[in-house]
mmCIF file of C-alpha atoms in Angstrom:
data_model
loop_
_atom_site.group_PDB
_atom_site.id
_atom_site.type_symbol
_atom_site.label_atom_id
_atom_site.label_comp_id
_atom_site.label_asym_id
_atom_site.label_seq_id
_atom_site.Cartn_x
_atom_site.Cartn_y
_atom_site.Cartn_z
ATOM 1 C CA UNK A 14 105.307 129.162 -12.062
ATOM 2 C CA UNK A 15 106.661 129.753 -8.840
ATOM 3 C CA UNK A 16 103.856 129.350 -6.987
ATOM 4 C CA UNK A 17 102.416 131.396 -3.750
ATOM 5 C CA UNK A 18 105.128 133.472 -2.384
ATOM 6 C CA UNK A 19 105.308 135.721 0.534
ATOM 7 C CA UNK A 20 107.681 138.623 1.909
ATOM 8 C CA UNK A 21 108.794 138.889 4.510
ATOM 9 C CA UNK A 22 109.223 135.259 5.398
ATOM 10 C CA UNK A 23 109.871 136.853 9.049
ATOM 11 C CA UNK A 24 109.009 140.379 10.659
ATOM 12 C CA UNK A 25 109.692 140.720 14.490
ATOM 13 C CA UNK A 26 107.924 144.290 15.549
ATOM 14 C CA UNK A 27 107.917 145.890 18.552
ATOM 15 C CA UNK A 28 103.885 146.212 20.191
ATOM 16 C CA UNK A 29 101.993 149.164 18.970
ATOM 17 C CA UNK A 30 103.609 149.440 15.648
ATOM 18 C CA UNK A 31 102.470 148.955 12.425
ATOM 19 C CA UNK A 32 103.441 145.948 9.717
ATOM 20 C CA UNK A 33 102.427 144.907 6.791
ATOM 21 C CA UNK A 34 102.679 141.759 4.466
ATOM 22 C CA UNK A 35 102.348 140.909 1.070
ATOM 23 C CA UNK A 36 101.471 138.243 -0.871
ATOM 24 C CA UNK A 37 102.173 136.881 -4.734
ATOM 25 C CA UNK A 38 99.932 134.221 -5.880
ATOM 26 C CA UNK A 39 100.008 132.103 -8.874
ATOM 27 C CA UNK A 40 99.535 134.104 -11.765
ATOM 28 C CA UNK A 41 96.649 132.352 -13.176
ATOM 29 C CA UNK A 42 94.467 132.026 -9.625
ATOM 30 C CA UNK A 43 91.677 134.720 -9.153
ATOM 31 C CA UNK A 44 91.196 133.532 -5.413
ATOM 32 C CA UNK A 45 93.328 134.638 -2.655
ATOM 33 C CA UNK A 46 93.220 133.648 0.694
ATOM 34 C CA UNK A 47 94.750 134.784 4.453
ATOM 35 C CA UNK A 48 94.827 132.563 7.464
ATOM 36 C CA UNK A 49 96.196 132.894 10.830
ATOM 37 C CA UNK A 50 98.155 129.829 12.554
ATOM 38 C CA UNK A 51 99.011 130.011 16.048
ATOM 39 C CA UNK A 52 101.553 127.442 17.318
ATOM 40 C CA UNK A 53 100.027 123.714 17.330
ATOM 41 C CA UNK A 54 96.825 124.459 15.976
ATOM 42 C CA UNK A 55 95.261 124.490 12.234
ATOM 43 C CA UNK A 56 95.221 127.454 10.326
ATOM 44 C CA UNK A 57 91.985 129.518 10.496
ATOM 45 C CA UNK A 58 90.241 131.671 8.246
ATOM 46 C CA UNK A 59 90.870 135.673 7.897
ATOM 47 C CA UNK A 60 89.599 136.859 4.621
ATOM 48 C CA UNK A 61 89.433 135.931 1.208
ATOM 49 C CA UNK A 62 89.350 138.093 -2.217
ATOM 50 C CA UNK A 63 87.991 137.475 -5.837
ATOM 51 C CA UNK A 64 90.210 139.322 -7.875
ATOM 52 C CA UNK A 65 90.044 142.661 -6.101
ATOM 53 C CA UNK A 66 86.489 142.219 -4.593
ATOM 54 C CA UNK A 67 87.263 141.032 -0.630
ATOM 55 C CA UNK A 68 84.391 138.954 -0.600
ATOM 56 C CA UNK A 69 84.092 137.805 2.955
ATOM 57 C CA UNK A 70 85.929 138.444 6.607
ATOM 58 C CA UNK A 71 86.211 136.561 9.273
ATOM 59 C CA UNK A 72 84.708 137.842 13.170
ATOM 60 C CA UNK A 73 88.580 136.911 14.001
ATOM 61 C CA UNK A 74 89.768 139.745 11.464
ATOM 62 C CA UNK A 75 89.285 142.825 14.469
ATOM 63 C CA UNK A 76 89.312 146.553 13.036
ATOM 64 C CA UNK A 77 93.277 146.611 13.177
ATOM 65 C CA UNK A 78 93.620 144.080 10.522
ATOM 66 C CA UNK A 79 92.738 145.264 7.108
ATOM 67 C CA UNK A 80 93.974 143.600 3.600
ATOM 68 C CA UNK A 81 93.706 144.649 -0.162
ATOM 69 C CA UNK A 82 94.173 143.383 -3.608
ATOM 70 C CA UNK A 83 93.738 146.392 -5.435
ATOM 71 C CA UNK A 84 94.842 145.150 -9.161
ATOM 72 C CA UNK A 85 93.150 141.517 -8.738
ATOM 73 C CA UNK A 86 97.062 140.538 -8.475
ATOM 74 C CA UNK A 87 99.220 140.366 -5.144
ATOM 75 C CA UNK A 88 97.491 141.449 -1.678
ATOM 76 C CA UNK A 89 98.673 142.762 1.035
ATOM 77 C CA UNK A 90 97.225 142.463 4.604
ATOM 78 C CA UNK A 91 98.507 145.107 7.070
ATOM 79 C CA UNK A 92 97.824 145.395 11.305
ATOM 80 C CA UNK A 93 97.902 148.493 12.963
ATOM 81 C CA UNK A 94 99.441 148.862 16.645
ATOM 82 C CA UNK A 95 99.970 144.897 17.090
ATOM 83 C CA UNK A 96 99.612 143.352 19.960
ATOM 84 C CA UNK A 97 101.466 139.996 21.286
ATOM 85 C CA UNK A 98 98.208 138.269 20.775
ATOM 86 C CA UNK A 99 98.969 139.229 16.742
ATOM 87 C CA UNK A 100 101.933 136.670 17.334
ATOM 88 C CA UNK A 101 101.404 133.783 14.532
ATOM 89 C CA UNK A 102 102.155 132.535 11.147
ATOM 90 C CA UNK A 103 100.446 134.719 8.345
ATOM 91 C CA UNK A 104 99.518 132.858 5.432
ATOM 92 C CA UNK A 105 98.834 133.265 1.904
ATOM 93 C CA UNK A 106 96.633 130.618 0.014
ATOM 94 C CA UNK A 107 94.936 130.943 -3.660
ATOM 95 C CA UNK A 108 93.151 128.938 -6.264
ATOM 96 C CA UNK A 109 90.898 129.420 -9.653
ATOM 97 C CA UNK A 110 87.656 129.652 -8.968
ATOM 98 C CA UNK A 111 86.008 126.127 -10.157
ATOM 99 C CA UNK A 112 88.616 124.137 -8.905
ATOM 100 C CA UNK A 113 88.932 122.972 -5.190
ATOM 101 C CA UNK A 114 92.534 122.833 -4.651
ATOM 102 C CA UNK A 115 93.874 125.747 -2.417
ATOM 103 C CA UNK A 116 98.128 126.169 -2.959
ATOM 104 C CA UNK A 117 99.597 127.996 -0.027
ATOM 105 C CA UNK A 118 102.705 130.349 0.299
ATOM 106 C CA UNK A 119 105.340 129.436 3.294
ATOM 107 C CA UNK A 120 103.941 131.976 5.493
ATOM 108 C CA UNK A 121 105.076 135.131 7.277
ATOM 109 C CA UNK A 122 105.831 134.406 11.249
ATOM 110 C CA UNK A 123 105.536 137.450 12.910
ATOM 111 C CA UNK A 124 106.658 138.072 16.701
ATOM 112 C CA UNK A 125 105.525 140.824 18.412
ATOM 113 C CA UNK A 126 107.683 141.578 21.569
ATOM 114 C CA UNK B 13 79.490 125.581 12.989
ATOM 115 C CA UNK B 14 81.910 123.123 11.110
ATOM 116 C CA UNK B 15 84.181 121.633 13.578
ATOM 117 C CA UNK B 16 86.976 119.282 12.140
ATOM 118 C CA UNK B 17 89.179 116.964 14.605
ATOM 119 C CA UNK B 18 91.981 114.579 14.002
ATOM 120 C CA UNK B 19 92.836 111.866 15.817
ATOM 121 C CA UNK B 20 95.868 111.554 17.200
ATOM 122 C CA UNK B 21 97.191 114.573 18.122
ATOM 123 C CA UNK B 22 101.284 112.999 17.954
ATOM 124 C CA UNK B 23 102.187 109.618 16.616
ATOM 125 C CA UNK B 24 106.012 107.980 16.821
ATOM 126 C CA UNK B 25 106.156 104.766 15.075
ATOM 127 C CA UNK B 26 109.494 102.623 13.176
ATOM 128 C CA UNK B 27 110.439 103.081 9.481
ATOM 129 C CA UNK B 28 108.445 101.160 7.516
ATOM 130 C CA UNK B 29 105.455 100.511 8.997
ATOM 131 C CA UNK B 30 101.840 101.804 7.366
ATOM 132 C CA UNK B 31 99.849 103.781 9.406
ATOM 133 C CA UNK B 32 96.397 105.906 9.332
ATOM 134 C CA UNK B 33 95.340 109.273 10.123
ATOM 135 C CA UNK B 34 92.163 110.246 10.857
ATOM 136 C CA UNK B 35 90.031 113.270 10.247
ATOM 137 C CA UNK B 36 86.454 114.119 11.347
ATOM 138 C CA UNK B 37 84.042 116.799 10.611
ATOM 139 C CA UNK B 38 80.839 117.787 12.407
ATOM 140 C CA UNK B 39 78.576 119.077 9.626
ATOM 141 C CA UNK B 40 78.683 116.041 6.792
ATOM 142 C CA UNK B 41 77.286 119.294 4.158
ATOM 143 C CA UNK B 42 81.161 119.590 3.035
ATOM 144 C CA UNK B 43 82.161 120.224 -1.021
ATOM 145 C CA UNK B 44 85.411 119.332 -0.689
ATOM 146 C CA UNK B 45 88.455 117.924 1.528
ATOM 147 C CA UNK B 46 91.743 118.578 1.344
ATOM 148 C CA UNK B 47 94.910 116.468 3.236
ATOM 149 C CA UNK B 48 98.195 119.131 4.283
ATOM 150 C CA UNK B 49 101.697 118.569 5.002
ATOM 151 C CA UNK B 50 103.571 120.849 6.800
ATOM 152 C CA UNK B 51 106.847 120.632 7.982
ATOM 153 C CA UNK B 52 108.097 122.847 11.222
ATOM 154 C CA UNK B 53 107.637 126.707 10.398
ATOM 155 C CA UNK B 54 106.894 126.469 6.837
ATOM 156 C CA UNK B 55 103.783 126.823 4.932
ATOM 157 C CA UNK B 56 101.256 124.224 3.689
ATOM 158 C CA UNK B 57 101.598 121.464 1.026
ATOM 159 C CA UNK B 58 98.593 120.347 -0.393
ATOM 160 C CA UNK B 59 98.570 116.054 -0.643
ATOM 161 C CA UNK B 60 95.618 114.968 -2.027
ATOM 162 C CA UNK B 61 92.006 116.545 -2.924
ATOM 163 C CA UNK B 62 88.866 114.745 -1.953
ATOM 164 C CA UNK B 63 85.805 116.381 -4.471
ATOM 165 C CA UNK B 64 82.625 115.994 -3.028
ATOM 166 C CA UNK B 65 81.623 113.324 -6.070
ATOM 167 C CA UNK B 66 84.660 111.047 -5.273
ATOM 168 C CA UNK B 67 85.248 108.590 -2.296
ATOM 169 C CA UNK B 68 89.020 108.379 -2.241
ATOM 170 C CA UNK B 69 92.326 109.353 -4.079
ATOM 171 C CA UNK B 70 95.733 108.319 -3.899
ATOM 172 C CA UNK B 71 99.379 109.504 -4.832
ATOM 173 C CA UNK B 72 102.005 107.388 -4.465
ATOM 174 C CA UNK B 73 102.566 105.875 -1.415
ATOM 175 C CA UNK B 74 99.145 108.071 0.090
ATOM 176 C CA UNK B 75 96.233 107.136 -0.074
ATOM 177 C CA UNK B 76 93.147 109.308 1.270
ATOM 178 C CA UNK B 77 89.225 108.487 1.812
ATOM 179 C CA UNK B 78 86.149 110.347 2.499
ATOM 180 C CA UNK B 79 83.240 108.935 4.050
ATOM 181 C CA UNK B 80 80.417 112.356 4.344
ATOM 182 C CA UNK B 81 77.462 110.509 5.589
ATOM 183 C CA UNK B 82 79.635 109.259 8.732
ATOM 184 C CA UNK B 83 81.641 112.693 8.693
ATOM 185 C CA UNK B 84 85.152 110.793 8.864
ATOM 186 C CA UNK B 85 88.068 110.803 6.341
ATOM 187 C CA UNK B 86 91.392 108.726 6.366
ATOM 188 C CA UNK B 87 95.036 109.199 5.193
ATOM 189 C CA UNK B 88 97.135 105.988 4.937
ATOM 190 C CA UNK B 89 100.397 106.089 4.757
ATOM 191 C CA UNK B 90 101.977 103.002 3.000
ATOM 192 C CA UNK B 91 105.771 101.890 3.964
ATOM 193 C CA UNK B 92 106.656 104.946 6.436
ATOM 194 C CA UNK B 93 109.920 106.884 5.362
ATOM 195 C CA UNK B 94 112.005 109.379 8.202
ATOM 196 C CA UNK B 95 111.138 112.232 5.284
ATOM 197 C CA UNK B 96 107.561 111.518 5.913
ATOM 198 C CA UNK B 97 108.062 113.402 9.799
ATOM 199 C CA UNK B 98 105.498 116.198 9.343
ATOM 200 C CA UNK B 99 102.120 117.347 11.189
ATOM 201 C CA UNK B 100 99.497 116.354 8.606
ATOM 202 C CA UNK B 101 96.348 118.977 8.569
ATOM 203 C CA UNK B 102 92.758 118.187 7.207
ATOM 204 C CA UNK B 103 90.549 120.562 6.087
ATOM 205 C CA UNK B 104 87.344 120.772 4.694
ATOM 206 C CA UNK B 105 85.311 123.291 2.615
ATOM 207 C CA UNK B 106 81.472 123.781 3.348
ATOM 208 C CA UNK B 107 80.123 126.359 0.747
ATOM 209 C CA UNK B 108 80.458 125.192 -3.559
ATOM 210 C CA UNK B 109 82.710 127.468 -4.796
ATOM 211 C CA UNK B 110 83.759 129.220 -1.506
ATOM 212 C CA UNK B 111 86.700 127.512 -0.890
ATOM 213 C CA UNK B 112 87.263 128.550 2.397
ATOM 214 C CA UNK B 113 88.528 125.986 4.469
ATOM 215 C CA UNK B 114 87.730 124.652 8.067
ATOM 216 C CA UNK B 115 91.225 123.105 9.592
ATOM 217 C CA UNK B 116 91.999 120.192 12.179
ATOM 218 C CA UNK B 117 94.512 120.829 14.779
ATOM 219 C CA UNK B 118 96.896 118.293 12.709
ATOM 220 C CA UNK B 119 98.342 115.101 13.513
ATOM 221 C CA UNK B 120 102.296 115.568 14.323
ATOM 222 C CA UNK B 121 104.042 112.174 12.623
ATOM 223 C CA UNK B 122 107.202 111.509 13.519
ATOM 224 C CA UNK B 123 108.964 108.313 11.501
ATOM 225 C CA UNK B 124 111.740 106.863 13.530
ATOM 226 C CA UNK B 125 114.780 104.924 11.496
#
């Protein structure tokens, strides 16, 4: 097991395009998770998914933001036009359902100039 | 709304020495807490896992507690090591089974030989 992964581990974009990131969690973990971390703070919530059922959204996930785990299996969360503000680390976390422990991928920084 | 602060924000002390982190959390109604690592612009790695039924765990040279009715938890750190230079993140869960977790700012630690 090779735990949470993420691609890209960077994106630089230029404002008003589109990205989009993916993420791979452990195989056995029907939870997935995205957070947002800005530099010097905690990580905060975005959305999470029970196997392909998004199950709740954060107020800080606007109408530009949307994600997907279509197969129960990776997810991907894409923006539309970024904006600077979109400037942060993206991450990835996941766990089984029943057991507390979140395991997080090493992020996707993305800088939007 | 759950609000989770650590205290301090930066700490510098000598190889060798023990030393304490400190957590707290506004609404006490928490399942779980969880202690982070994270070293500069990489993801999260998780320490130690706090279930609501237990008061403390430890690994290795970490130890972590959890005191709900006073909303506080601790991390000590036992015989400081340069490799422990991190910023440590708390979080805390406030719905069973949700999962989603509620982060401090983080406490930057920097070990000097």
């Amino acid at each position: 097991d090779t735990g949470v992964s993420q691609d890209p581990r960077h994106k630089i974009t230029k404002r008003g395009q589109n990205v989009t990131f993916r993420c791979d969690p452990i195989s056995e973990h029907n939870r997935l998770y995205w957070y947002r971390q800005t530099l010097g703070q905690g990580p905060e919530f975005l959305t999470y998914f029970q196997n392909e059922a998004q199950l709740e959204k954060s107020r800080l996930l606007s109408d530009r933001f949307s994600a997907e785990r279509p197969k129960g299996s990776f997810s991907t969360l894409e923006i539309q036009r970024t904006e600077q503000g979109d400037s942060a680390m993206y991450l990835c976390a996941s766990s089984l359902s029943g057991i507390a422990e979140a395991f997080f991928g090493q992020g996707t920084r993305l800088t939007v100039v | 709304k759950q609000e989770v602060t650590q205290i301090p924000a930066a700490l510098s002390v000598p190889e060798g020495e023990n030393l304490v982190l400190n957590c707290s959390f506004t609404d006490s109604a928490i399942y779980n807490l969880q202690w982070f690592r994270q070293d500069p612009g990489k993801g999260l790695t998780s320490l130690l896992l706090i279930q609501s039924s237990q008061r403390e765990q430890t690994s290795g040279r970490l130890n972590a507690s959890l005191d709900k009715s006073s909303g506080r938890s601790t991390l000590y750190i036992a015989a400081s090591q340069p490799g422990d230079s991190a910023t440590y993140l708390c979080a805390v869960d406030g719905i069973q089974g949700a999962q989603k977790l509620v982060f401090g700012q983080g406490t930057r630690l920097t070990i000097n030989p």
